[in-house]
């Protein structure tokens, strides 16, 4: 199973949703690989930033890399959880990104890819090939406008924001014609856990509650 998390506007909570989804799946006993196309996953999980090559280098290297080259990039991030770090500059290689999606889909584990918030041909090729492509969206008019022109078709939306915002779940579903699969509240406790590098140790309960249903369907 390949899950892609992406957004059309910076700072939407994409990395937090991707990291938390990976952590929840791992905590429920699934073997999980989190692939970082955007660069913040190690910091969000509270693990040291790997200095060496990463998925960007695998993409840039082309087909000639050895079969286990992707596996050799993995770093352990906890029980049942491994990360493929971002590496250097993400190349514009959509055909190679499709090969990445194929390799991840063929892996026995669940893969969660942080595709970032600045869509590129490469990241959108992965999102388009994912079994579950999640658009992470703040419930704001400007984000919604951009989502209407998104460069890939998501399978569903994860809404991240204050419940009192004038744009609610049903407005977003009506405008985009997509299901809101999870609504993550915007809470200081979540930001504090990320800032302290503690997300990987103990997921804040509002985040866990919000993503539990989504994670159960992925794991089923
Ligand atoms: N649900 C939330 N409640 C409170 N703060 C949050 C929440 N989700 C994310 N944040 C905070 O907002 C900031 C941006 O989150 P995050 O890095 O996940 O967004 P992003 O969409 O991945 O951003 P980028 O465009 O940099 O990739 C972080 O400081 C994070 O701690
Ligand atoms: Mg991010």
PDB file of C-alpha atoms and ligand atoms in Angstrom:
ATOM      1  CA  UNK A   1       0.000   0.000   0.000  1.00  0.00           C
ATOM      2  CA  UNK A   2       1.299   3.424  -0.962  1.00  0.00           C
ATOM      3  CA  UNK A   3      -0.051   6.539   0.740  1.00  0.00           C
ATOM      4  CA  UNK A   4       0.988   9.975  -0.546  1.00  0.00           C
ATOM      5  CA  UNK A   5       0.489  13.166   1.458  1.00  0.00           C
ATOM      6  CA  UNK A   6       0.777  16.470  -0.370  1.00  0.00           C
ATOM      7  CA  UNK A   7      -0.530  19.963  -0.371  1.00  0.00           C
ATOM      8  CA  UNK A   8      -0.796  23.016  -2.573  1.00  0.00           C
ATOM      9  CA  UNK A   9       0.224  25.606   0.007  1.00  0.00           C
ATOM     10  CA  UNK A  10       3.188  25.752   2.374  1.00  0.00           C
ATOM     11  CA  UNK A  11       2.774  25.160   6.077  1.00  0.00           C
ATOM     12  CA  UNK A  12      -0.482  23.213   5.729  1.00  0.00           C
ATOM     13  CA  UNK A  13       0.559  20.416   8.089  1.00  0.00           C
ATOM     14  CA  UNK A  14       1.511  17.902   5.368  1.00  0.00           C
ATOM     15  CA  UNK A  15       4.678  16.670   7.051  1.00  0.00           C
ATOM     16  CA  UNK A  16       2.915  16.336  10.407  1.00  0.00           C
ATOM     17  CA  UNK A  17       0.083  14.323   8.809  1.00  0.00           C
ATOM     18  CA  UNK A  18       2.549  12.077   6.932  1.00  0.00           C
ATOM     19  CA  UNK A  19       4.718  11.510  10.021  1.00  0.00           C
ATOM     20  CA  UNK A  20       1.736  10.865  12.297  1.00  0.00           C
ATOM     21  CA  UNK A  21       0.152   8.467   9.780  1.00  0.00           C
ATOM     22  CA  UNK A  22       3.400   6.501   9.613  1.00  0.00           C
ATOM     23  CA  UNK A  23       3.731   6.466  13.405  1.00  0.00           C
ATOM     24  CA  UNK A  24       0.143   5.294  13.954  1.00  0.00           C
ATOM     25  CA  UNK A  25       0.463   2.514  11.388  1.00  0.00           C
ATOM     26  CA  UNK A  26       3.738   1.381  12.982  1.00  0.00           C
ATOM     27  CA  UNK A  27       2.217   1.535  16.475  1.00  0.00           C
ATOM     28  CA  UNK A  28      -0.544  -0.799  15.306  1.00  0.00           C
ATOM     29  CA  UNK A  29       2.078  -3.358  14.279  1.00  0.00           C
ATOM     30  CA  UNK A  30       2.424  -2.688  10.548  1.00  0.00           C
ATOM     31  CA  UNK A  31       5.872  -2.423   9.018  1.00  0.00           C
ATOM     32  CA  UNK A  32       6.060   1.102   7.636  1.00  0.00           C
ATOM     33  CA  UNK A  33       8.430   2.987   5.356  1.00  0.00           C
ATOM     34  CA  UNK A  34       8.156   6.777   5.364  1.00  0.00           C
ATOM     35  CA  UNK A  35       9.702   8.296   2.249  1.00  0.00           C
ATOM     36  CA  UNK A  36      10.706  11.935   2.482  1.00  0.00           C
ATOM     37  CA  UNK A  37      10.453  13.908  -0.743  1.00  0.00           C
ATOM     38  CA  UNK A  38      10.290  17.229   1.109  1.00  0.00           C
ATOM     39  CA  UNK A  39      13.078  17.161   3.706  1.00  0.00           C
ATOM     40  CA  UNK A  40      11.390  17.582   7.092  1.00  0.00           C
ATOM     41  CA  UNK A  41      10.443  14.027   8.061  1.00  0.00           C
ATOM     42  CA  UNK A  42      13.484  13.248  10.289  1.00  0.00           C
ATOM     43  CA  UNK A  43      13.018  16.521  12.205  1.00  0.00           C
ATOM     44  CA  UNK A  44       9.282  15.900  12.569  1.00  0.00           C
ATOM     45  CA  UNK A  45       9.945  12.385  13.903  1.00  0.00           C
ATOM     46  CA  UNK A  46      12.657  13.676  16.221  1.00  0.00           C
ATOM     47  CA  UNK A  47      15.463  11.566  14.729  1.00  0.00           C
ATOM     48  CA  UNK A  48      18.888  12.909  13.660  1.00  0.00           C
ATOM     49  CA  UNK A  49      18.934  14.354  10.134  1.00  0.00           C
ATOM     50  CA  UNK A  50      20.755  11.758   7.988  1.00  0.00           C
ATOM     51  CA  UNK A  51      23.596  13.503   6.164  1.00  0.00           C
ATOM     52  CA  UNK A  52      24.122  11.081   3.293  1.00  0.00           C
ATOM     53  CA  UNK A  53      22.257  10.340   0.082  1.00  0.00           C
ATOM     54  CA  UNK A  54      18.512   9.934  -0.053  1.00  0.00           C
ATOM     55  CA  UNK A  55      15.593   9.348  -2.353  1.00  0.00           C
ATOM     56  CA  UNK A  56      16.511  12.398  -4.479  1.00  0.00           C
ATOM     57  CA  UNK A  57      19.842  10.730  -5.290  1.00  0.00           C
ATOM     58  CA  UNK A  58      18.071   7.431  -6.083  1.00  0.00           C
ATOM     59  CA  UNK A  59      15.770   9.285  -8.486  1.00  0.00           C
ATOM     60  CA  UNK A  60      18.679  11.155 -10.094  1.00  0.00           C
ATOM     61  CA  UNK A  61      20.753   7.986 -10.510  1.00  0.00           C
ATOM     62  CA  UNK A  62      18.335   6.476 -13.026  1.00  0.00           C
ATOM     63  CA  UNK A  63      17.612   2.833 -13.740  1.00  0.00           C
ATOM     64  CA  UNK A  64      21.212   1.677 -13.388  1.00  0.00           C
ATOM     65  CA  UNK A  65      21.201   1.580  -9.577  1.00  0.00           C
ATOM     66  CA  UNK A  66      21.367  -1.820  -7.913  1.00  0.00           C
ATOM     67  CA  UNK A  67      18.148  -3.532  -6.859  1.00  0.00           C
ATOM     68  CA  UNK A  68      18.712  -2.935  -3.146  1.00  0.00           C
ATOM     69  CA  UNK A  69      19.810   0.708  -3.586  1.00  0.00           C
ATOM     70  CA  UNK A  70      16.595   2.104  -2.123  1.00  0.00           C
ATOM     71  CA  UNK A  71      16.714  -0.273   0.865  1.00  0.00           C
ATOM     72  CA  UNK A  72      20.301   0.826   1.569  1.00  0.00           C
ATOM     73  CA  UNK A  73      19.118   4.408   2.042  1.00  0.00           C
ATOM     74  CA  UNK A  74      16.763   3.491   4.889  1.00  0.00           C
ATOM     75  CA  UNK A  75      17.366   4.618   8.450  1.00  0.00           C
ATOM     76  CA  UNK A  76      15.563   3.135  11.442  1.00  0.00           C
ATOM     77  CA  UNK A  77      13.111   5.482  13.128  1.00  0.00           C
ATOM     78  CA  UNK A  78      11.547   3.208  15.757  1.00  0.00           C
ATOM     79  CA  UNK A  79       9.735  -0.116  16.097  1.00  0.00           C
ATOM     80  CA  UNK A  80       8.294  -1.155  12.701  1.00  0.00           C
ATOM     81  CA  UNK A  81       9.281   2.230  11.264  1.00  0.00           C
ATOM     82  CA  UNK A  82      12.011   3.135   8.744  1.00  0.00           C
ATOM     83  CA  UNK A  83      12.640   6.359   6.834  1.00  0.00           C
ATOM     84  CA  UNK A  84      14.128   6.984   3.409  1.00  0.00           C
ATOM     85  CA  UNK A  85      15.556  10.492   3.826  1.00  0.00           C
ATOM     86  CA  UNK A  86      15.243  13.178   1.171  1.00  0.00           C
ATOM     87  CA  UNK A  87      18.904  13.509   0.218  1.00  0.00           C
ATOM     88  CA  UNK A  88      19.976  16.297  -2.079  1.00  0.00           C
ATOM     89  CA  UNK A  89      18.013  18.323  -4.620  1.00  0.00           C
ATOM     90  CA  UNK A  90      14.891  16.557  -5.915  1.00  0.00           C
ATOM     91  CA  UNK A  91      15.364  16.055  -9.677  1.00  0.00           C
ATOM     92  CA  UNK A  92      12.601  16.597 -12.225  1.00  0.00           C
ATOM     93  CA  UNK A  93      12.227  12.939 -13.128  1.00  0.00           C
ATOM     94  CA  UNK A  94       8.545  11.959 -13.321  1.00  0.00           C
ATOM     95  CA  UNK A  95       9.255   8.692 -15.177  1.00  0.00           C
ATOM     96  CA  UNK A  96      11.745   7.722 -12.487  1.00  0.00           C
ATOM     97  CA  UNK A  97       9.216   8.780  -9.829  1.00  0.00           C
ATOM     98  CA  UNK A  98       6.774   6.276 -11.328  1.00  0.00           C
ATOM     99  CA  UNK A  99       9.456   3.602 -10.851  1.00  0.00           C
ATOM    100  CA  UNK A 100       9.770   4.722  -7.240  1.00  0.00           C
ATOM    101  CA  UNK A 101       6.012   4.323  -6.757  1.00  0.00           C
ATOM    102  CA  UNK A 102       6.198   0.845  -8.356  1.00  0.00           C
ATOM    103  CA  UNK A 103       9.068  -0.174  -6.085  1.00  0.00           C
ATOM    104  CA  UNK A 104       7.199   1.049  -3.008  1.00  0.00           C
ATOM    105  CA  UNK A 105       3.939  -0.615  -4.053  1.00  0.00           C
ATOM    106  CA  UNK A 106       5.833  -3.905  -4.533  1.00  0.00           C
ATOM    107  CA  UNK A 107       7.394  -3.625  -1.041  1.00  0.00           C
ATOM    108  CA  UNK A 108       5.569  -5.709   1.565  1.00  0.00           C
ATOM    109  CA  UNK A 109       5.356  -2.716   3.902  1.00  0.00           C
ATOM    110  CA  UNK A 110       3.012   0.241   3.952  1.00  0.00           C
ATOM    111  CA  UNK A 111       4.766   3.275   2.429  1.00  0.00           C
ATOM    112  CA  UNK A 112       3.842   6.807   3.390  1.00  0.00           C
ATOM    113  CA  UNK A 113       5.396   9.484   1.174  1.00  0.00           C
ATOM    114  CA  UNK A 114       5.658  13.141   2.174  1.00  0.00           C
ATOM    115  CA  UNK A 115       5.323  14.720  -1.280  1.00  0.00           C
ATOM    116  CA  UNK A 116       5.602  18.235   0.122  1.00  0.00           C
ATOM    117  CA  UNK A 117       3.651  21.410  -0.449  1.00  0.00           C
ATOM    118  CA  UNK A 118       5.288  22.669  -3.631  1.00  0.00           C
ATOM    119  CA  UNK A 119       4.058  20.164  -6.210  1.00  0.00           C
ATOM    120  CA  UNK A 120       6.614  19.154  -8.852  1.00  0.00           C
ATOM    121  CA  UNK A 121       6.295  16.742 -11.759  1.00  0.00           C
ATOM    122  CA  UNK A 122       8.255  14.250  -9.676  1.00  0.00           C
ATOM    123  CA  UNK A 123       6.203  14.505  -6.496  1.00  0.00           C
ATOM    124  CA  UNK A 124       2.918  14.520  -8.413  1.00  0.00           C
ATOM    125  CA  UNK A 125       3.934  11.408 -10.352  1.00  0.00           C
ATOM    126  CA  UNK A 126       4.282   9.618  -7.001  1.00  0.00           C
ATOM    127  CA  UNK A 127       0.993  11.083  -5.721  1.00  0.00           C
ATOM    128  CA  UNK A 128      -0.827  10.018  -8.894  1.00  0.00           C
ATOM    129  CA  UNK A 129       0.467   6.454  -8.592  1.00  0.00           C
ATOM    130  CA  UNK A 130      -0.436   6.138  -4.900  1.00  0.00           C
ATOM    131  CA  UNK A 131      -3.290   3.885  -3.809  1.00  0.00           C
ATOM    132  CA  UNK A 132      -4.304   6.675  -1.445  1.00  0.00           C
ATOM    133  CA  UNK A 133      -3.385  10.221  -2.433  1.00  0.00           C
ATOM    134  CA  UNK A 134      -4.212  12.633   0.378  1.00  0.00           C
ATOM    135  CA  UNK A 135      -4.442  16.355  -0.233  1.00  0.00           C
ATOM    136  CA  UNK A 136      -3.670  18.078   3.070  1.00  0.00           C
ATOM    137  CA  UNK A 137      -5.609  21.308   3.174  1.00  0.00           C
ATOM    138  CA  UNK A 138      -6.138  24.231   5.515  1.00  0.00           C
ATOM    139  CA  UNK A 139      -9.793  25.262   5.489  1.00  0.00           C
ATOM    140  CA  UNK A 140      -9.068  28.620   3.890  1.00  0.00           C
ATOM    141  CA  UNK A 141     -10.359  30.222   0.730  1.00  0.00           C
ATOM    142  CA  UNK A 142      -6.904  30.754  -0.776  1.00  0.00           C
ATOM    143  CA  UNK A 143      -5.915  27.119  -0.233  1.00  0.00           C
ATOM    144  CA  UNK A 144      -9.228  25.928  -1.642  1.00  0.00           C
ATOM    145  CA  UNK A 145      -8.730  28.037  -4.785  1.00  0.00           C
ATOM    146  CA  UNK A 146      -5.330  26.455  -5.312  1.00  0.00           C
ATOM    147  CA  UNK A 147      -6.714  22.982  -4.630  1.00  0.00           C
ATOM    148  CA  UNK A 148      -9.162  23.465  -7.502  1.00  0.00           C
ATOM    149  CA  UNK A 149      -6.151  23.836  -9.803  1.00  0.00           C
ATOM    150  CA  UNK A 150      -4.114  21.057  -8.210  1.00  0.00           C
ATOM    151  CA  UNK A 151      -1.731  19.354 -10.648  1.00  0.00           C
ATOM    152  CA  UNK A 152      -2.888  15.859  -9.596  1.00  0.00           C
ATOM    153  CA  UNK A 153      -6.211  14.299  -8.616  1.00  0.00           C
ATOM    154  CA  UNK A 154      -6.219  13.375  -4.940  1.00  0.00           C
ATOM    155  CA  UNK A 155      -8.318  10.470  -3.619  1.00  0.00           C
ATOM    156  CA  UNK A 156      -9.395  12.394  -0.537  1.00  0.00           C
ATOM    157  CA  UNK A 157      -8.690  15.387   1.681  1.00  0.00           C
ATOM    158  CA  UNK A 158      -7.213  15.710   5.161  1.00  0.00           C
ATOM    159  CA  UNK A 159      -8.410  18.980   6.600  1.00  0.00           C
ATOM    160  CA  UNK A 160      -6.060  20.673   9.068  1.00  0.00           C
ATOM    161  CA  UNK A 161      -7.456  23.645  10.930  1.00  0.00           C
ATOM    162  CA  UNK A 162      -9.580  25.326  13.491  1.00  0.00           C
ATOM    163  CA  UNK A 163     -13.118  23.905  13.637  1.00  0.00           C
ATOM    164  CA  UNK A 164     -14.555  27.436  13.927  1.00  0.00           C
ATOM    165  CA  UNK A 165     -13.268  28.472  10.482  1.00  0.00           C
ATOM    166  CA  UNK A 166     -16.043  29.680   8.187  1.00  0.00           C
ATOM    167  CA  UNK A 167     -15.135  26.985   5.657  1.00  0.00           C
ATOM    168  CA  UNK A 168     -16.166  23.633   7.067  1.00  0.00           C
ATOM    169  CA  UNK A 169     -15.874  19.993   6.033  1.00  0.00           C
ATOM    170  CA  UNK A 170     -19.020  19.990   3.900  1.00  0.00           C
ATOM    171  CA  UNK A 171     -18.011  23.220   2.090  1.00  0.00           C
ATOM    172  CA  UNK A 172     -14.678  21.664   1.179  1.00  0.00           C
ATOM    173  CA  UNK A 173     -16.357  18.429   0.067  1.00  0.00           C
ATOM    174  CA  UNK A 174     -18.884  20.350  -2.053  1.00  0.00           C
ATOM    175  CA  UNK A 175     -16.314  22.596  -3.731  1.00  0.00           C
ATOM    176  CA  UNK A 176     -13.720  19.896  -4.442  1.00  0.00           C
ATOM    177  CA  UNK A 177     -16.060  16.933  -4.929  1.00  0.00           C
ATOM    178  CA  UNK A 178     -13.825  14.899  -2.630  1.00  0.00           C
ATOM    179  CA  UNK A 179     -14.352  13.203   0.719  1.00  0.00           C
ATOM    180  CA  UNK A 180     -12.710  14.724   3.800  1.00  0.00           C
ATOM    181  CA  UNK A 181     -11.249  11.544   5.296  1.00  0.00           C
ATOM    182  CA  UNK A 182      -9.857  13.181   8.444  1.00  0.00           C
ATOM    183  CA  UNK A 183     -10.123  16.556  10.165  1.00  0.00           C
ATOM    184  CA  UNK A 184      -7.052  17.373  12.252  1.00  0.00           C
ATOM    185  CA  UNK A 185      -7.583  20.231  14.731  1.00  0.00           C
ATOM    186  CA  UNK A 186      -5.013  23.032  14.901  1.00  0.00           C
ATOM    187  CA  UNK A 187      -3.750  22.746  18.491  1.00  0.00           C
ATOM    188  CA  UNK A 188      -0.759  24.329  20.290  1.00  0.00           C
ATOM    189  CA  UNK A 189       0.025  20.896  21.796  1.00  0.00           C
ATOM    190  CA  UNK A 190       0.665  19.516  18.301  1.00  0.00           C
ATOM    191  CA  UNK A 191       2.994  22.386  17.347  1.00  0.00           C
ATOM    192  CA  UNK A 192       4.817  22.080  20.686  1.00  0.00           C
ATOM    193  CA  UNK A 193       5.353  18.324  20.215  1.00  0.00           C
ATOM    194  CA  UNK A 194       6.779  18.926  16.725  1.00  0.00           C
ATOM    195  CA  UNK A 195       9.014  21.792  17.909  1.00  0.00           C
ATOM    196  CA  UNK A 196      10.381  19.621  20.726  1.00  0.00           C
ATOM    197  CA  UNK A 197      11.013  16.660  18.401  1.00  0.00           C
ATOM    198  CA  UNK A 198       8.627  14.578  20.469  1.00  0.00           C
ATOM    199  CA  UNK A 199       6.097  13.502  17.847  1.00  0.00           C
ATOM    200  CA  UNK A 200       7.851  10.148  17.458  1.00  0.00           C
ATOM    201  CA  UNK A 201       7.773   9.469  21.203  1.00  0.00           C
ATOM    202  CA  UNK A 202       4.165  10.262  21.988  1.00  0.00           C
ATOM    203  CA  UNK A 203       1.600  11.422  19.476  1.00  0.00           C
ATOM    204  CA  UNK A 204      -0.592  14.245  20.852  1.00  0.00           C
ATOM    205  CA  UNK A 205      -4.038  12.746  21.446  1.00  0.00           C
ATOM    206  CA  UNK A 206      -5.999  15.198  19.202  1.00  0.00           C
ATOM    207  CA  UNK A 207      -3.747  14.177  16.306  1.00  0.00           C
ATOM    208  CA  UNK A 208      -4.110  10.483  17.077  1.00  0.00           C
ATOM    209  CA  UNK A 209      -7.901  10.725  17.420  1.00  0.00           C
ATOM    210  CA  UNK A 210      -8.218  12.662  14.163  1.00  0.00           C
ATOM    211  CA  UNK A 211      -6.189  10.173  12.107  1.00  0.00           C
ATOM    212  CA  UNK A 212      -7.264   6.902  13.762  1.00  0.00           C
ATOM    213  CA  UNK A 213     -10.153   6.176  11.367  1.00  0.00           C
ATOM    214  CA  UNK A 214      -8.072   6.949   8.294  1.00  0.00           C
ATOM    215  CA  UNK A 215      -5.229   4.735   9.510  1.00  0.00           C
ATOM    216  CA  UNK A 216      -7.613   1.848  10.202  1.00  0.00           C
ATOM    217  CA  UNK A 217      -8.837   1.942   6.614  1.00  0.00           C
ATOM    218  CA  UNK A 218      -5.258   2.022   5.281  1.00  0.00           C
ATOM    219  CA  UNK A 219      -4.296  -0.910   7.464  1.00  0.00           C
ATOM    220  CA  UNK A 220      -7.402  -2.979   6.597  1.00  0.00           C
TER     221      UNK A 220
HETATM  222  N1  LIG B   1      -2.554  20.313  13.626  1.00  0.00           N
HETATM  223  C1  LIG B   1      -1.625  21.196  13.972  1.00  0.00           C
HETATM  224  N2  LIG B   1      -1.784  21.985  15.049  1.00  0.00           N
HETATM  225  C2  LIG B   1      -0.831  22.885  15.396  1.00  0.00           C
HETATM  226  N3  LIG B   1       0.310  23.083  14.721  1.00  0.00           N
HETATM  227  C3  LIG B   1       0.506  22.320  13.634  1.00  0.00           C
HETATM  228  C4  LIG B   1      -0.430  21.339  13.198  1.00  0.00           C
HETATM  229  N4  LIG B   1       0.058  20.745  12.079  1.00  0.00           N
HETATM  230  C5  LIG B   1       1.244  21.321  11.837  1.00  0.00           C
HETATM  231  N5  LIG B   1       1.527  22.266  12.761  1.00  0.00           N
HETATM  232  C6  LIG B   1       2.699  23.123  12.814  1.00  0.00           C
HETATM  233  O1  LIG B   1       2.708  23.933  11.656  1.00  0.00           O
HETATM  234  C7  LIG B   1       4.001  24.006  11.093  1.00  0.00           C
HETATM  235  C8  LIG B   1       3.950  23.487   9.668  1.00  0.00           C
HETATM  236  O2  LIG B   1       3.600  22.117   9.682  1.00  0.00           O
HETATM  237  P1  LIG B   1       4.196  21.125   8.601  1.00  0.00           P
HETATM  238  O3  LIG B   1       5.669  21.274   8.546  1.00  0.00           O
HETATM  239  O4  LIG B   1       3.632  19.775   8.851  1.00  0.00           O
HETATM  240  O5  LIG B   1       3.529  21.750   7.295  1.00  0.00           O
HETATM  241  P2  LIG B   1       3.934  21.436   5.796  1.00  0.00           P
HETATM  242  O6  LIG B   1       2.700  21.545   4.977  1.00  0.00           O
HETATM  243  O7  LIG B   1       4.651  20.151   5.734  1.00  0.00           O
HETATM  244  O8  LIG B   1       4.921  22.644   5.499  1.00  0.00           O
HETATM  245  P3  LIG B   1       6.019  22.815   4.335  1.00  0.00           P
HETATM  246  O9  LIG B   1       5.332  23.669   3.301  1.00  0.00           O
HETATM  247  O10 LIG B   1       7.166  23.518   4.986  1.00  0.00           O
HETATM  248  O11 LIG B   1       6.364  21.446   3.846  1.00  0.00           O
HETATM  249  C9  LIG B   1       4.913  23.195  12.002  1.00  0.00           C
HETATM  250  O12 LIG B   1       5.548  24.071  12.881  1.00  0.00           O
HETATM  251  C10 LIG B   1       3.981  22.305  12.764  1.00  0.00           C
HETATM  252  O13 LIG B   1       4.441  22.060  14.061  1.00  0.00           O
HETATM  253 MG1  LIG B   2       6.513  19.669   4.873  1.00  0.00          MG
END
